Each structure stands twice: as C-alpha cells, then as structure tokens.
Coordinates of N, CA and C and ligand atoms in Angstrom, one line a residue:
M279 N 0.8 -1.2 0.0 CA 0.0 0.0 0.0 C 0.9 1.3 0.0
S280 N 0.5 2.2 -0.9 CA 1.3 3.4 -1.0 C 1.0 4.3 0.2
S281 N 2.1 4.6 1.0 CA 1.9 5.4 2.2 C 1.8 6.9 1.9
E282 N 2.2 7.3 0.6 CA 2.2 8.7 0.3 C 0.8 9.2 0.0
F283 N -0.1 8.3 -0.3 CA -1.5 8.7 -0.7 C -2.1 9.4 0.5
V284 N -2.5 10.7 0.3 CA -3.2 11.4 1.4 C -4.6 11.6 1.0
R285 N -5.5 11.4 1.9 CA -6.9 11.4 1.6 C -7.5 12.9 1.8
P286 N -8.7 13.1 1.3 CA -9.2 14.5 1.4 C -9.2 15.1 2.8
D287 N -9.3 14.3 3.8 CA -9.3 14.9 5.2 C -7.9 14.7 5.8
G288 N -6.9 14.4 5.0 CA -5.5 14.4 5.5 C -5.1 13.1 6.1
R289 N -6.0 12.1 6.1 CA -5.6 10.8 6.7 C -4.8 9.9 5.7
L290 N -4.0 9.0 6.3 CA -3.3 8.0 5.5 C -4.4 6.9 5.2
P291 N -4.0 6.0 4.1 CA -5.0 5.0 3.7 C -5.5 4.1 4.9
D292 N -4.6 3.8 5.8 CA -5.0 2.8 6.8 C -5.3 3.5 8.2
Q293 N -5.7 4.7 8.1 CA -6.0 5.5 9.3 C -7.5 5.6 9.6
L294 N -7.9 5.3 10.9 CA -9.3 5.5 11.3 C -9.5 7.0 11.5
R295 N -10.8 7.4 11.5 CA -11.1 8.7 12.0 C -11.0 8.8 13.5
P296 N -10.9 10.0 14.1 CA -10.9 10.1 15.5 C -12.2 9.4 16.1
I297 N -12.0 8.7 17.2 CA -13.2 7.9 17.8 C -13.5 8.4 19.2
K298 N -14.8 8.6 19.5 CA -15.2 8.9 20.9 C -16.3 7.8 21.2
M299 N -16.2 7.3 22.4 CA -17.2 6.3 22.8 C -17.6 6.6 24.3
A300 N -18.9 6.4 24.6 CA -19.4 6.5 26.0 C -20.5 5.5 26.2
V301 N -20.6 4.9 27.4 CA -21.8 4.1 27.7 C -22.6 4.6 28.8
G302 N -23.9 4.2 28.9 CA -24.7 4.6 30.0 C -25.1 6.1 29.9
V303 N -25.3 6.5 28.6 CA -25.6 7.9 28.4 C -27.0 8.3 28.5
L304 N -27.9 7.3 28.6 CA -29.4 7.5 28.8 C -29.8 6.8 30.0
D305 N -30.5 7.6 30.9 CA -30.9 7.0 32.2 C -32.1 6.0 32.1
R306 N -33.0 6.3 31.1 CA -34.2 5.5 31.1 C -34.0 4.2 30.4
A307 N -33.0 4.0 29.5 CA -32.8 2.8 28.8 C -32.1 1.8 29.7
D308 N -32.3 0.5 29.4 CA -31.5 -0.5 30.2 C -30.0 -0.5 29.9
G309 N -29.7 -0.1 28.7 CA -28.3 0.1 28.3 C -28.3 1.1 27.2
S310 N -27.2 1.8 27.1 CA -27.1 2.8 26.0 C -25.6 3.1 25.7
A311 N -25.4 3.7 24.6 CA -24.1 4.0 24.2 C -24.1 5.2 23.1
Y312 N -23.0 5.9 23.1 CA -22.8 7.0 22.1 C -21.5 6.7 21.4
V313 N -21.5 6.8 20.1 CA -20.2 6.6 19.4 C -20.1 7.7 18.3
E314 N -18.9 8.2 18.2 CA -18.5 9.2 17.2 C -17.3 8.6 16.4
Q315 N -17.5 8.5 15.1 CA -16.3 8.1 14.3 C -16.2 9.3 13.3
G316 N -15.2 10.2 13.5 CA -15.2 11.4 12.7 C -16.4 12.2 13.0
N317 N -17.1 12.6 11.9 CA -18.3 13.4 12.0 C -19.6 12.5 12.1
T318 N -19.4 11.2 12.0 CA -20.6 10.3 12.2 C -20.8 10.1 13.6
K319 N -22.1 10.4 14.0 CA -22.5 10.4 15.5 C -23.7 9.5 15.6
V320 N -23.7 8.5 16.5 CA -24.9 7.7 16.7 C -25.1 7.5 18.2
I321 N -26.4 7.3 18.5 CA -26.7 7.0 19.9 C -27.6 5.8 19.9
V322 N -27.4 4.9 20.8 CA -28.2 3.6 20.9 C -28.8 3.4 22.2
A323 N -30.1 3.0 22.3 CA -30.8 2.6 23.5 C -31.2 1.2 23.4
V324 N -31.0 0.4 24.4 CA -31.3 -1.0 24.4 C -32.3 -1.3 25.6
Y325 N -33.4 -2.0 25.3 CA -34.3 -2.4 26.4 C -34.4 -3.9 26.4
G326 N -34.5 -4.5 27.5 CA -34.8 -6.0 27.6 C -33.7 -6.7 28.3
P327 N -33.8 -8.1 28.2 CA -34.9 -8.8 27.7 C -36.2 -8.5 28.5
R328 N -37.3 -8.3 27.7 CA -38.6 -7.9 28.3 C -39.7 -8.6 27.6
E329 N -40.9 -8.7 28.3 CA -42.0 -9.4 27.7 C -42.4 -8.8 26.3
L330 N -42.6 -9.7 25.4 CA -42.8 -9.2 24.0 C -44.3 -9.1 23.7
H331 N -44.7 -7.9 23.2 CA -46.1 -7.8 22.8 C -46.1 -7.4 21.3
P332 N -47.0 -7.9 20.5 CA -48.0 -8.9 20.7 C -47.3 -10.3 21.0
R333 N -47.9 -11.0 21.9 CA -47.3 -12.3 22.4 C -47.1 -13.3 21.3
H334 N -48.0 -13.3 20.2 CA -47.8 -14.3 19.2 C -46.5 -14.1 18.4
K335 N -45.8 -13.0 18.6 CA -44.6 -12.7 17.9 C -43.4 -13.3 18.7
A336 N -43.7 -13.7 19.9 CA -42.6 -14.3 20.8 C -42.2 -15.7 20.3
S337 N -41.0 -16.1 20.7 CA -40.6 -17.5 20.4 C -40.4 -18.2 21.7
P338 N -40.9 -19.5 21.8 CA -40.8 -20.2 23.0 C -39.3 -20.7 23.1
E339 N -38.5 -20.6 22.1 CA -37.1 -21.1 22.1 C -36.1 -20.0 22.5
A340 N -36.4 -18.8 22.1 CA -35.3 -17.8 22.3 C -35.9 -16.4 22.3
A341 N -35.0 -15.4 22.7 CA -35.4 -14.0 22.6 C -35.5 -13.6 21.2
V342 N -36.3 -12.6 20.9 CA -36.4 -12.0 19.6 C -35.7 -10.6 19.6
V343 N -34.8 -10.4 18.7 CA -34.2 -9.0 18.6 C -35.0 -8.2 17.7
R344 N -35.4 -7.0 18.2 CA -36.1 -6.0 17.3 C -35.2 -4.8 17.2
C345 N -34.9 -4.3 16.0 CA -33.9 -3.3 15.8 C -34.5 -2.2 14.9
R346 N -34.3 -1.0 15.3 CA -34.7 0.1 14.5 C -33.5 1.1 14.2
Y347 N -33.0 1.1 13.0 CA -32.0 2.1 12.6 C -32.7 3.2 12.0
H348 N -32.4 4.4 12.5 CA -33.1 5.6 12.1 C -32.2 6.8 11.9
M349 N -32.3 7.5 10.8 CA -31.5 8.7 10.7 C -32.3 9.9 11.0
A350 N -31.8 10.7 12.0 CA -32.6 11.9 12.4 C -32.7 12.9 11.2
P351 N -33.8 13.6 11.1 CA -34.0 14.5 10.0 C -32.9 15.6 9.8
F352 N -32.2 15.8 11.0 CA -31.1 16.8 10.9 C -29.7 16.2 10.7
S353 N -29.7 14.9 10.4 CA -28.4 14.1 10.4 C -27.7 14.3 9.0
T354 N -28.4 14.8 8.1 CA -27.8 15.0 6.7 C -27.9 16.5 6.3
R355 N -27.2 16.9 5.3 CA -27.2 18.3 4.8 C -28.6 18.7 4.5
E356 N -29.2 17.9 3.6 CA -30.6 18.2 3.3 C -31.5 17.5 4.3
R357 N -32.6 18.2 4.8 CA -33.4 17.5 5.7 C -33.9 16.2 5.2
K358 N -33.7 15.1 6.1 CA -34.2 13.8 5.7 C -35.6 13.6 6.3
S359 N -36.4 13.0 5.4 CA -37.8 12.7 6.0 C -37.7 11.7 7.2
P360 N -38.4 12.0 8.2 CA -38.3 11.1 9.4 C -38.9 9.8 9.1
N361 N -39.7 9.6 8.0 CA -40.3 8.3 7.8 C -39.2 7.3 7.4
P362 N -39.4 6.0 7.8 CA -38.3 5.0 7.5 C -38.2 4.8 6.0
S363 N -37.0 4.9 5.5 CA -36.7 4.7 4.0 C -36.4 3.2 3.8
R364 N -36.4 2.8 2.6 CA -36.0 1.4 2.3 C -34.7 1.1 2.9
R365 N -33.7 2.1 2.7 CA -32.4 1.9 3.2 C -32.4 1.6 4.7
E366 N -33.2 2.4 5.4 CA -33.3 2.2 6.9 C -33.8 0.9 7.3
V367 N -34.8 0.4 6.5 CA -35.4 -0.9 6.8 C -34.4 -2.0 6.6
E368 N -33.6 -1.8 5.5 CA -32.6 -2.8 5.2 C -31.5 -2.8 6.3
L369 N -31.0 -1.6 6.7 CA -30.0 -1.5 7.7 C -30.4 -2.1 9.0
S370 N -31.7 -1.8 9.4 CA -32.2 -2.3 10.6 C -32.1 -3.9 10.6
K371 N -32.4 -4.5 9.5 CA -32.3 -5.9 9.4 C -30.9 -6.5 9.4
V372 N -30.0 -5.8 8.7 CA -28.6 -6.4 8.7 C -28.0 -6.2 10.1
I373 N -28.3 -5.1 10.7 CA -27.7 -4.9 12.1 C -28.3 -5.9 13.1
K374 N -29.7 -6.1 12.9 CA -30.3 -7.1 13.8 C -29.7 -8.5 13.6
D375 N -29.4 -8.8 12.4 CA -28.8 -10.2 12.1 C -27.4 -10.3 12.7
A376 N -26.7 -9.2 12.6 CA -25.3 -9.2 13.2 C -25.4 -9.3 14.7
L377 N -26.3 -8.6 15.4 CA -26.4 -8.6 16.8 C -26.9 -10.0 17.3
S378 N -27.8 -10.6 16.5 CA -28.4 -11.9 16.9 C -27.3 -12.9 17.0
Q379 N -26.2 -12.8 16.3 CA -25.1 -13.7 16.4 C -24.4 -13.7 17.7
T380 N -24.4 -12.6 18.4 CA -23.5 -12.5 19.6 C -24.3 -12.7 20.9
I381 N -25.7 -12.4 20.8 CA -26.5 -12.5 22.1 C -26.8 -13.9 22.4
F382 N -26.8 -14.3 23.7 CA -27.2 -15.7 24.1 C -28.8 -15.7 24.1
L383 N -29.4 -15.6 22.9 CA -30.8 -15.5 22.8 C -31.6 -16.6 23.4
E384 N -31.0 -17.8 23.4 CA -31.7 -19.0 23.9 C -31.9 -19.0 25.4
R385 N -31.2 -18.1 26.1 CA -31.4 -17.9 27.5 C -32.6 -17.2 27.9
F386 N -33.2 -16.5 26.9 CA -34.4 -15.6 27.3 C -35.6 -15.9 26.4
P387 N -36.2 -17.1 26.4 CA -37.3 -17.4 25.6 C -38.5 -16.5 25.9
R388 N -39.3 -16.3 24.9 CA -40.6 -15.5 25.0 C -40.4 -14.0 25.2
T389 N -39.1 -13.5 25.1 CA -38.9 -12.1 25.4 C -38.4 -11.4 24.1
S390 N -38.3 -10.1 24.2 CA -37.7 -9.3 23.1 C -36.6 -8.5 23.7
I391 N -35.6 -8.3 22.8 CA -34.5 -7.3 23.1 C -34.7 -6.2 22.1
D392 N -35.0 -5.0 22.5 CA -35.3 -3.9 21.6 C -34.1 -2.9 21.5
V393 N -33.7 -2.7 20.3 CA -32.5 -1.9 20.0 C -32.9 -0.7 19.2
F394 N -32.7 0.5 19.7 CA -33.1 1.7 18.9 C -31.8 2.5 18.6
I395 N -31.6 2.7 17.3 CA -30.4 3.4 16.8 C -30.8 4.7 16.2
E396 N -30.3 5.8 16.7 CA -30.6 7.1 16.1 C -29.2 7.7 15.6
V397 N -29.2 7.9 14.3 CA -28.0 8.5 13.7 C -28.2 10.0 13.9
L398 N -27.3 10.7 14.6 CA -27.5 12.1 14.9 C -26.8 12.9 13.8
E399 N -25.7 12.4 13.3 CA -25.0 13.0 12.1 C -24.4 11.9 11.3
A400 N -24.7 12.0 10.0 CA -24.3 11.0 9.0 C -23.2 11.5 8.1
D401 N -22.0 10.9 8.3 CA -20.9 11.3 7.4 C -20.1 10.0 7.0
G402 N -20.9 9.0 6.5 CA -20.3 7.8 6.1 C -20.1 6.8 7.2
G403 N -20.3 5.5 6.9 CA -20.0 4.5 7.9 C -21.0 4.4 9.1
T404 N -22.3 4.8 8.8 CA -23.2 4.9 9.9 C -23.6 3.5 10.4
R405 N -23.6 2.5 9.5 CA -24.1 1.2 9.9 C -23.0 0.6 10.8
C406 N -21.7 0.9 10.5 CA -20.6 0.3 11.3 C -20.6 1.0 12.7
A407 N -20.7 2.4 12.7 CA -20.7 3.1 14.0 C -21.9 2.6 14.8
S408 N -23.0 2.3 14.2 CA -24.2 1.8 14.9 C -23.9 0.5 15.5
I409 N -23.3 -0.4 14.8 CA -23.0 -1.8 15.3 C -22.1 -1.6 16.5
N410 N -21.1 -0.8 16.4 CA -20.1 -0.6 17.5 C -20.9 -0.1 18.7
A411 N -21.8 0.9 18.5 CA -22.6 1.4 19.6 C -23.5 0.4 20.2
C412 N -24.1 -0.4 19.3 CA -25.1 -1.5 19.8 C -24.4 -2.5 20.7
S413 N -23.2 -2.9 20.3 CA -22.6 -3.9 21.2 C -22.2 -3.4 22.5
L414 N -21.8 -2.1 22.5 CA -21.5 -1.4 23.8 C -22.8 -1.3 24.7
A415 N -23.9 -0.9 24.0 CA -25.2 -0.7 24.7 C -25.7 -2.1 25.3
L416 N -25.5 -3.2 24.5 CA -25.9 -4.5 25.0 C -25.1 -4.8 26.2
A417 N -23.8 -4.6 26.2 CA -23.0 -4.9 27.4 C -23.4 -4.0 28.5
N418 N -23.7 -2.8 28.3 CA -24.1 -1.8 29.3 C -25.5 -2.2 29.9
A419 N -26.3 -2.9 29.1 CA -27.6 -3.4 29.6 C -27.4 -4.7 30.4
G420 N -26.2 -5.2 30.4 CA -26.0 -6.5 31.1 C -26.5 -7.7 30.4
I421 N -26.8 -7.6 29.1 CA -27.3 -8.7 28.3 C -26.1 -9.6 27.9
P422 N -26.2 -10.9 28.2 CA -25.0 -11.7 28.0 C -24.7 -11.8 26.5
I423 N -23.5 -11.5 26.1 CA -23.1 -11.6 24.7 C -21.8 -12.5 24.6
R424 N -21.6 -13.1 23.5 CA -20.5 -14.0 23.3 C -19.2 -13.1 23.1
D425 N -19.4 -12.0 22.5 CA -18.2 -11.1 22.2 C -18.7 -9.7 21.8
L426 N -17.9 -8.7 22.0 CA -18.2 -7.4 21.5 C -18.1 -7.4 19.9
I427 N -19.0 -6.9 19.2 CA -18.9 -6.8 17.8 C -18.2 -5.5 17.4
S428 N -17.3 -5.6 16.5 CA -16.6 -4.4 16.1 C -16.7 -4.2 14.6
A429 N -16.9 -3.0 14.1 CA -17.2 -2.9 12.7 C -16.5 -1.6 12.1
V430 N -16.2 -1.7 10.8 CA -15.6 -0.6 10.1 C -15.8 -0.9 8.6
A431 N -15.9 0.2 7.9 CA -15.9 0.1 6.4 C -14.5 0.3 5.8
V432 N -14.3 -0.5 4.7 CA -13.1 -0.3 3.9 C -13.6 0.0 2.5
G433 N -12.7 0.5 1.6 CA -13.1 0.7 0.3 C -12.0 1.0 -0.6
K434 N -12.3 1.2 -1.9 CA -11.3 1.6 -2.9 C -11.7 3.0 -3.4
Y435 N -10.7 3.9 -3.3 CA -10.9 5.3 -3.6 C -9.7 5.8 -4.4
N436 N -9.9 6.3 -5.5 CA -8.8 6.7 -6.4 C -7.8 5.6 -6.6
G437 N -8.2 4.4 -6.6 CA -7.3 3.3 -6.9 C -6.6 2.8 -5.6
H438 N -6.9 3.4 -4.5 CA -6.2 3.0 -3.2 C -7.2 2.3 -2.3
I439 N -6.8 1.3 -1.6 CA -7.6 0.6 -0.6 C -7.5 1.5 0.7
I440 N -8.6 1.9 1.2 CA -8.6 2.8 2.4 C -9.6 2.3 3.5
L441 N -9.2 2.8 4.7 CA -10.0 2.4 5.9 C -10.9 3.5 6.3
D442 N -12.2 3.1 6.8 CA -13.1 4.0 7.5 C -13.4 5.2 6.6
L443 N -14.2 5.0 5.5 CA -14.5 6.0 4.5 C -15.5 7.1 5.1
N444 N -15.2 8.3 4.9 CA -16.2 9.3 5.2 C -17.2 9.5 4.0
D445 N -18.2 10.3 4.2 CA -19.2 10.5 3.1 C -18.6 10.9 1.8
E446 N -17.7 11.8 1.8 CA -17.1 12.3 0.6 C -16.4 11.2 -0.2
E447 N -15.7 10.3 0.6 CA -15.0 9.2 0.0 C -16.0 8.2 -0.5
D448 N -17.0 7.9 0.4 CA -18.0 6.9 0.1 C -18.7 7.2 -1.3
E449 N -19.0 8.5 -1.5 CA -19.7 8.9 -2.7 C -18.9 8.7 -3.9
A450 N -17.5 8.9 -3.8 CA -16.7 8.8 -5.0 C -16.0 7.5 -5.1
A451 N -16.2 6.6 -4.2 CA -15.4 5.3 -4.1 C -15.8 4.4 -5.3
E452 N -14.8 3.6 -5.7 CA -15.0 2.6 -6.7 C -15.7 1.4 -6.0
A453 N -15.4 1.2 -4.7 CA -16.0 0.1 -3.9 C -16.0 0.5 -2.5
D454 N -17.1 0.1 -1.8 CA -17.0 0.2 -0.3 C -17.6 -1.0 0.3
M455 N -17.0 -1.4 1.5 CA -17.3 -2.7 2.0 C -17.3 -2.6 3.6
P456 N -18.5 -2.5 4.1 CA -18.6 -2.6 5.6 C -18.4 -4.0 6.1
V457 N -17.6 -4.1 7.2 CA -17.3 -5.4 7.8 C -17.5 -5.3 9.3
A458 N -18.1 -6.4 9.8 CA -18.3 -6.4 11.3 C -17.8 -7.8 11.7
I459 N -17.0 -7.9 12.8 CA -16.5 -9.2 13.3 C -16.7 -9.4 14.8
M460 N -16.7 -10.6 15.2 CA -16.6 -11.0 16.6 C -15.1 -11.5 16.7
P461 N -14.2 -10.6 17.2 CA -12.8 -10.9 17.1 C -12.4 -12.2 17.9
S462 N -13.0 -12.5 19.0 CA -12.5 -13.6 19.8 C -12.8 -14.9 19.1
F463 N -13.8 -14.9 18.2 CA -14.2 -16.1 17.5 C -13.7 -16.1 16.0
N464 N -13.0 -15.1 15.6 CA -12.6 -15.0 14.2 C -13.8 -15.1 13.3
K465 N -14.9 -14.5 13.7 CA -16.2 -14.7 12.9 C -16.6 -13.4 12.3
V466 N -17.0 -13.4 11.1 CA -17.6 -12.3 10.4 C -19.1 -12.3 10.5
V467 N -19.7 -11.2 11.1 CA -21.1 -11.2 11.3 C -21.8 -10.2 10.3
L468 N -21.0 -9.4 9.6 CA -21.6 -8.6 8.5 C -20.5 -8.3 7.5
L469 N -20.8 -8.5 6.2 CA -19.9 -8.1 5.2 C -20.8 -7.8 3.9
Q470 N -20.7 -6.5 3.5 CA -21.4 -6.1 2.3 C -20.5 -5.4 1.4
L471 N -20.7 -5.6 0.1 CA -19.7 -5.0 -0.9 C -20.5 -4.3 -2.0
N472 N -20.3 -3.0 -2.1 CA -20.8 -2.2 -3.2 C -19.7 -1.9 -4.1
G473 N -19.8 -2.1 -5.4 CA -18.8 -1.8 -6.3 C -18.0 -3.1 -6.7
V474 N -16.8 -2.8 -7.2 CA -16.0 -3.9 -7.8 C -14.6 -3.9 -7.2
L475 N -14.1 -5.1 -6.7 CA -12.7 -5.3 -6.2 C -12.2 -6.5 -6.9
T476 N -10.9 -6.6 -7.2 CA -10.3 -7.8 -7.7 C -10.1 -8.7 -6.4
E477 N -9.8 -10.0 -6.6 CA -9.6 -10.9 -5.5 C -8.5 -10.4 -4.6
E478 N -7.4 -9.9 -5.2 CA -6.3 -9.4 -4.5 C -6.7 -8.1 -3.6
E479 N -7.4 -7.2 -4.3 CA -7.9 -6.0 -3.6 C -8.9 -6.4 -2.4
F480 N -9.7 -7.4 -2.7 CA -10.6 -7.8 -1.7 C -9.9 -8.3 -0.4
K481 N -8.8 -9.1 -0.7 CA -8.0 -9.7 0.5 C -7.4 -8.5 1.2
Q482 N -6.8 -7.6 0.5 CA -6.1 -6.5 1.1 C -7.1 -5.6 1.9
A483 N -8.3 -5.4 1.3 CA -9.3 -4.6 2.0 C -9.8 -5.3 3.2
F484 N -10.0 -6.6 3.1 CA -10.6 -7.4 4.3 C -9.6 -7.4 5.4
D485 N -8.3 -7.6 5.1 CA -7.2 -7.6 6.1 C -7.2 -6.2 6.8
L486 N -7.3 -5.1 6.0 CA -7.3 -3.8 6.6 C -8.6 -3.6 7.5
A487 N -9.7 -4.1 7.1 CA -10.9 -4.0 7.9 C -10.7 -4.7 9.2
V488 N -10.1 -5.9 9.2 CA -9.9 -6.6 10.5 C -9.0 -5.8 11.4
K489 N -7.9 -5.2 10.8 CA -7.0 -4.4 11.6 C -7.8 -3.2 12.2
G490 N -8.6 -2.6 11.4 CA -9.4 -1.5 11.9 C -10.3 -1.9 13.1
C491 N -11.0 -3.1 12.8 CA -11.9 -3.6 13.8 C -11.2 -3.9 15.2
M492 N -10.0 -4.4 15.1 CA -9.2 -4.7 16.3 C -8.9 -3.5 17.1
E493 N -8.6 -2.4 16.4 CA -8.4 -1.1 17.1 C -9.7 -0.6 17.7
I494 N -10.8 -0.7 17.0 CA -12.1 -0.3 17.5 C -12.4 -1.1 18.7
N495 N -12.2 -2.4 18.6 CA -12.5 -3.3 19.8 C -11.7 -2.9 21.0
R496 N -10.4 -2.5 20.8 CA -9.6 -2.1 22.0 C -10.3 -0.9 22.6
I497 N -10.8 0.1 21.8 CA -11.4 1.3 22.4 C -12.7 0.9 23.0
Q498 N -13.5 0.0 22.5 CA -14.7 -0.4 23.1 C -14.5 -1.0 24.5
R499 N -13.5 -1.9 24.6 CA -13.1 -2.5 25.8 C -12.7 -1.5 26.9
E500 N -11.9 -0.5 26.4 CA -11.4 0.5 27.2 C -12.5 1.4 27.8
T501 N -13.5 1.6 26.9 CA -14.7 2.5 27.3 C -15.5 1.7 28.4
L502 N -15.7 0.4 28.2 CA -16.5 -0.3 29.2 C -15.7 -0.4 30.5
R503 N -14.4 -0.6 30.4 CA -13.5 -0.8 31.6 C -13.6 0.5 32.4
S504 N -13.4 1.7 31.7 CA -13.3 2.9 32.5 C -14.7 3.2 33.1
R505 N -15.8 2.9 32.4 CA -17.1 3.1 33.0 C -17.3 2.3 34.3
Y506 N -16.9 1.0 34.3 CA -17.1 0.2 35.4 C -16.1 0.5 36.6
L507 N -14.9 1.0 36.2 CA -14.0 1.4 37.2 C -14.5 2.6 37.9
S508 N -15.1 3.6 37.1 CA -15.6 4.8 37.8 C -16.8 4.5 38.6
I509 N -17.7 3.5 38.2 CA -18.8 3.2 39.1 C -18.3 2.6 40.4
K510 N -17.3 1.7 40.2 CA -16.7 1.0 41.4 C -16.1 2.1 42.4
G511 N -15.5 3.1 41.8 CA -14.9 4.2 42.6 C -16.0 4.9 43.4
E512 N -17.1 5.2 42.7 CA -18.2 5.9 43.4 C -18.7 5.0 44.5
E513 N -18.9 3.7 44.3 CA -19.4 2.8 45.3 C -18.5 2.8 46.5
N514 N -17.2 2.8 46.3 CA -16.2 2.8 47.4 C -16.3 4.1 48.2
E515 N -16.6 5.2 47.5 CA -16.7 6.5 48.2 C -17.9 6.5 49.1
D516 N -19.0 5.8 48.7 CA -20.2 5.8 49.5 C -20.1 5.0 50.8
V517 N -19.1 4.0 50.8 CA -19.0 3.2 52.0 C -18.5 3.9 53.2
Ligands
ADP1070 P1 -23.2 3.9 5.7 O1 -23.7 5.1 6.5 O2 -23.3 2.6 6.6 O3 -21.9 4.1 5.0 P2 -24.4 4.1 3.1 O4 -23.2 3.6 2.3 O5 -25.8 3.7 2.6 O6 -24.3 3.6 4.6 O7 -24.4 5.7 3.2 C1 -23.2 6.4 3.1 C2 -23.4 7.8 3.6 O8 -24.3 8.5 2.7 C3 -24.1 7.9 4.9 O9 -23.3 7.7 6.0 C4 -24.6 9.3 4.8 O10 -23.5 10.2 5.1 C5 -25.0 9.5 3.4 N1 -26.5 9.3 3.3 C6 -27.1 8.1 3.3 N2 -28.4 8.3 3.2 C7 -28.6 9.6 3.0 C8 -29.8 10.4 2.9 N3 -31.0 10.0 2.8 N4 -29.5 11.8 2.7 C9 -28.3 12.3 2.8 N5 -27.2 11.5 2.9 C10 -27.3 10.2 3.1

C-alpha cells in the first residue's frame, strides 16, 4: 500500500477517523451508548430482555431481537424525511442479524430485546458506527453476549484501498465494504460490498478492515472498563 497517498481529510489510507465512545448515556434505557467516528455520530438505546407484545410474535425457544436504525432529520445536509426509508429498513435488518449472532438469545425465551439506533450526524459508515454502539449498549444493559462486535468500512478510492470512509470518499469510491467481526471467534457477522474489487484487492481490503476492527475493539473494551472502574470508585466512596 502506498503510504504517500493522502486522503481529502488528510488521513493515510490505513488510518481511522478520531473515535469517541461512551456508555450509560441515557438514564431510562436498560443500556445505552454513544459513538462518534469522525463526524458520524450515533446514539443507541437497548431495552430488555422484556415481555414481548404482541405475544404471538414471541418465540418459545429464544429471545427475539427487534432493531430500528433511524437517521434523524437533521443528520444530513438536506433535511431527511423522518419516515423510514427502504435503506433504513434494510440496515435495521442487517444490524439485527449481526447482533443476533452475539447475544445468548436461547437464555431468554418469549422475550424481546429492543434496540433503537438514532443517527445524529451521518458522514459515512453509519451502519458500522451503529453496530459498534449497539454492542456497547448491549454490554451496558448487562445482556449476555459472546463477544463485542466491532465494525468498520473499507473501500477503494482513487485506486487505493482505504480504511473508514467518510461520506465524501463513500460517494466517490470505486467500492465500499462494511465489515463487522466478533474478534474472539474469528467470525464475520456482516460483510457487504458495493462496487468492484479484484480478488487481491478484496483480500487487502478485508485484512485492513480486520485491523481497523481490532483497534475499535480495543477502544470499546477501554470504554467499558473505564465506565465500570468509575462506578466502582463511586461505590467505594459511598462506604
Ligand atoms: P453507511 O452510512 O453505513 O456508510 P451508506 O453507504 O448507505 O451507509 O451511506 C453512506 C453515507 O451516505 C451515509 O453515512 C450518509 O452520510 C449518506 N447518506 C445516506 N443516506 C442519506 C440520505 N438519505 N440523505 C443524505 N445523505 C445520506
């Protein structure tokens, strides 16, 4: 990979955007998280496991995950209609499918786990930022998961394989490929590809995505660790 190639925002091809993460940001939800990747900002609220209504939609074998990915009307340059678009319905489904891989659903029959994603600002990579926030919010809700899911998009832009595309790059990219993994299991839980990559480029892009996911995973763990250390600190002060 050519290290001289500099991207529109000054990043190197293998560089992530600046990341901020926080958990427990909403008091009323069972679990919540906020994630910023560059100018992309998402907030997630998780409820459950809780009784599912209408009851006929419940499964006697496992919990049902319900997921709503929504872009706020103010998240884009032009006002976005608050009504769910086809894209939002599709993203809700692929994110739900990814989350269902990590949750121990079979432990909570007849219940639902409800995940609400609100994109506050959209600047590329919103499905990946959403997945990163969802797994933090699930952990924050105390819902047993096999692993934290970590996600990032890679793509081909001006002939270069790049990590974590912003909107400008996404629009002009020859290809973009969001990837989500469960690192401890070497398992891919989401992979979508728009555009065209050669086999060699695909391998290079996939390896770069995994590298990016590992860095994001480290920040997710750090975020959870510092949250629970601070709660523990407060408890000790109360004694
Ligand atoms: P992702 O956000 O996961 O990359 P897409 O590739 O579909 O998903 O979208 C890329 C980017 O295009 C989004 O992050 C957002 O910045 C922009 N975008 C998507 N939908 C809209 C919309 N309805 N209006 C304006 N911008 C949008």
